[in-house]
Amino acid sequence: MQYKSQAVAMPYFIAAIGLFVGQIIFGLIMGLQYIIGDFLFPAIPFNIARMVHTNLLIVWLLFGFMGAAYYMVPEEAETELASPKLALGLFWIFLVAGALTIVGYLLVPYETLAEMTGNNILATMGREFLEQPLITKVGIVVVVLGFLFNISLTVLKGRKTAVSMVLLLGLWGLAIFFLFSFYNPDNLVRDKFYWWWVVHLWVEGVWELIMAALLAFVLIKVTGVDREVIEKWLYVIITLALVTGIIGTGHHYFWIGAPEYWQWWGSIFSALEPLPFFAMTVFAFNMVNRRRREHPNKAAVLWALGTGVMAFLGAGVWGFLHTLAPVNYFTHGSQITAAHGHMAFYGAYVMVVLTIISYAMPILRGRAANPERAQVLEMWAFWLMTVGMVFITLFLTAAGILQVWLQRVSDTPMSYMATQDQLMLFYWMREWAGVMFFVGLLCYLVSFFVKGGTATPARA
Amino acid sequence: MSLERPDPLKHVMPGPPIAIAAEALFLINLMLLPGLAFLALVVLYLKHRNDADPLVRNHLRQTTITCVWGGLLLVTISVGIFLLGGFDNPWSWVIGVLYFTFVHSALILLGVAGLSRAINGRTWRYPILGPREDHG
C-alpha cells in the first residue's frame, strides 16, 4: 500500500465481514420463522430477529464505508491520514457499542431496553431500521463526526480529487440526514415524513454518492483508464442520483397522510430513479471494456461489474416495478417490497463494499492480488451469493404478487395470515436460496485463508 | 478504407456516433419511449445501413433486428400467458410479471453491453436474438 495509515482500514473490513455473517444467520432464522412460526421462540422472536437482521446490515455497511474511506482518502489525497490513532479508537468504540446494542436486543425486552437507555428523555426508538437505543444513536453521531473530522482534515491537507469530494459529500450527507432520527414528532404523518429523510435520503440519495465514488476509485485502479474520463461519468451519475432521488422521496408519501400531489411527484421522479443505477452499469461496463491492462485482481473486477448489474436490477428495475402510485396502491408493504429491498441492498451497497474489500484487502496484506486459487474461490463466492440473491428476489416477487392478489385484489380477499399460508412454497424456496447465499458467504470467508499458487506482489 | 478512431483511454466516447445512437435508441425503446424510439431506430437504420464504417453497420443491424425479435418475444409471450391463464387467475400474474421483468431486464443489460461496445468502438452481437453475421 502507498500510505502506512491506510492500514487502519483492515480492522473495519474484518468487522464488516464478521457482522455480515451475523446478518445472514439472522436472515436464515427469520426465513425459517416465516415457515415454522415458533422456530426459536421465545428465545429469538421474529420481531427481534428482523431488527437484528436489518440493524446488522446497516452497521456492517457503515463499517465498510468507513474502512473504504480510510483506505481511499490517503491515496486520493496523496498524504497520510490525519490521525490513524483516532480512526482505531473510533473503530473500537463503534464495535463495542454495536455489539452491546445487538446483545441488548437479544437479551433484554425491547421496552426495558428503552427504559434503561434514556428513551424517556428523548424518544427515538421503535421505528423500523432506527430501533437503536438513544445512547447508541448518540454514539453513532460521535463516531461518525470523529470519522468525518479525520477524513475531511486529510482531504484538506492533500490533493482534492472529484472522487474524494463526491465521497466526502456522501459521507457528510449520511451524517447530516441521520440527525433526523432524533426528531420523533407525536404526529404519525410528520413522524413518517422525517423518518424517510433518514431512510430514503440515505439509500436513494447520499449512499449512491458513496457507492459511485467507491466504484470510480476501484475502476480507476483496475482499468488504468484516465481519471478525467471516469470523473466525467461520476458527475453524470451523482447529478442523476440527486435530481431523481431527492424528490423521489415522494414515493414514500403516497399513503402516509401527506398531500395528494405527492402521488404525482413521487411517481414521476422515482420512475426516473433507475437512471443513476443504469448510468453506473454503463459506466462499469464501459471502463472495464476499455481497460489498458488486465489487472491481476480478477475477483475485484468481477465484483465491480456485478455491482453495476445487480444495483440496476435490484434498485432500478425492482424499484420501478412497484413505484408508480396506482401500482403501489396494491403492492405497498407486500413481499414485493421485500424482494426489492433484498436485491437493492445487495446489488448496490453489499456488493460495492465487497468490491472495495476485494480490491484493498490483498494490498493491505502486502500483495496486489490474492493467489489464483483464492481468487477462484472468491469468484465462486460471488456467483453463489449473486445467484442466491437473484433467486431470493424472484421467489419473494412471486410470493408478493400472489399475496397482493389473494389479500387485496380477489373478490373474496383473505386475511393477512391466511394469505401467508398460501405462500409457503415460495417461502421454502426462498429459504433454500438463502442457504445457497450462505454457502457463498462461507466460500468468501474461506477465500481469505487459501494459500498456494503465486500471489502478485504489491507495487512499491 | 482504414478508419481513424480516437484513443479510448483519453476520450469519453471514442466510438462512432451513429453506432452509439443506435444502441442508445435500443435502450430508450426499452426504458423511456417504447415505439417512438423504435421508429427512430428504423429510420436511422434505413438512412445509414450502407454506411462506410463497418462498425456503424454492425450496431445498426444488431439493434434493429434484436429490437424486432425482442419486442415480439416480450409482447407475444406476455399476452399469451394472460390469454391462456386468464386475467382473473393469480398465477397468470405471477408468471406474466416475472416473465416480462426477466426478459425486459435481460434485454436492457444486453443493450448496456452493446452500448458499451459502441462507445468503445467495438463490434457487438446480441446473443441468440442478434443476426449471426453482418453482411456488407
PDB file of C-alpha atoms in Angstrom, chain A residues 10 12 18 22 45 48 50 65 69-70 83 86 103 120 143 160 232 310 320 336 379 385 387 444:
ATOM      1  CA  MET A  10      -8.196  -3.523   7.745  1.00  0.00           C
ATOM      2  CA  TYR A  12     -13.010  -2.051   9.703  1.00  0.00           C
ATOM      3  CA  GLY A  18     -17.978 -10.582  10.714  1.00  0.00           C
ATOM      4  CA  GLY A  22     -24.248 -12.426  11.671  1.00  0.00           C
ATOM      5  CA  PRO A  45     -38.908 -13.832  18.446  1.00  0.00           C
ATOM      6  CA  ILE A  48     -36.177  -9.280  17.306  1.00  0.00           C
ATOM      7  CA  ARG A  50     -35.810  -8.903  11.977  1.00  0.00           C
ATOM      8  CA  PHE A  65     -17.937   2.647   4.135  1.00  0.00           C
ATOM      9  CA  ALA A  69     -12.841   5.887   3.149  1.00  0.00           C
ATOM     10  CA  TYR A  70      -9.806   5.248   5.374  1.00  0.00           C
ATOM     11  CA  SER A  83      -4.966  10.688  12.700  1.00  0.00           C
ATOM     12  CA  LEU A  86      -8.362   8.410  16.188  1.00  0.00           C
ATOM     13  CA  VAL A 103     -26.738  -8.139  22.751  1.00  0.00           C
ATOM     14  CA  ASN A 120     -37.948   8.563  28.236  1.00  0.00           C
ATOM     15  CA  VAL A 143     -18.103   8.107  15.889  1.00  0.00           C
ATOM     16  CA  LYS A 160      -8.504  17.248  -3.850  1.00  0.00           C
ATOM     17  CA  LYS A 232     -16.966  12.846 -16.173  1.00  0.00           C
ATOM     18  CA  MET A 310     -27.167  -6.011  -9.605  1.00  0.00           C
ATOM     19  CA  PHE A 320     -39.655   0.737 -10.668  1.00  0.00           C
ATOM     20  CA  ILE A 336     -42.648  -7.316  -3.500  1.00  0.00           C
ATOM     21  CA  MET A 379     -15.361 -15.801  -7.670  1.00  0.00           C
ATOM     22  CA  MET A 385     -24.163 -15.197  -3.411  1.00  0.00           C
ATOM     23  CA  VAL A 387     -27.365 -16.230  -7.972  1.00  0.00           C
ATOM     24  CA  TYR A 444     -15.939 -15.920   0.605  1.00  0.00           C
TER      25      TYR A 444
END
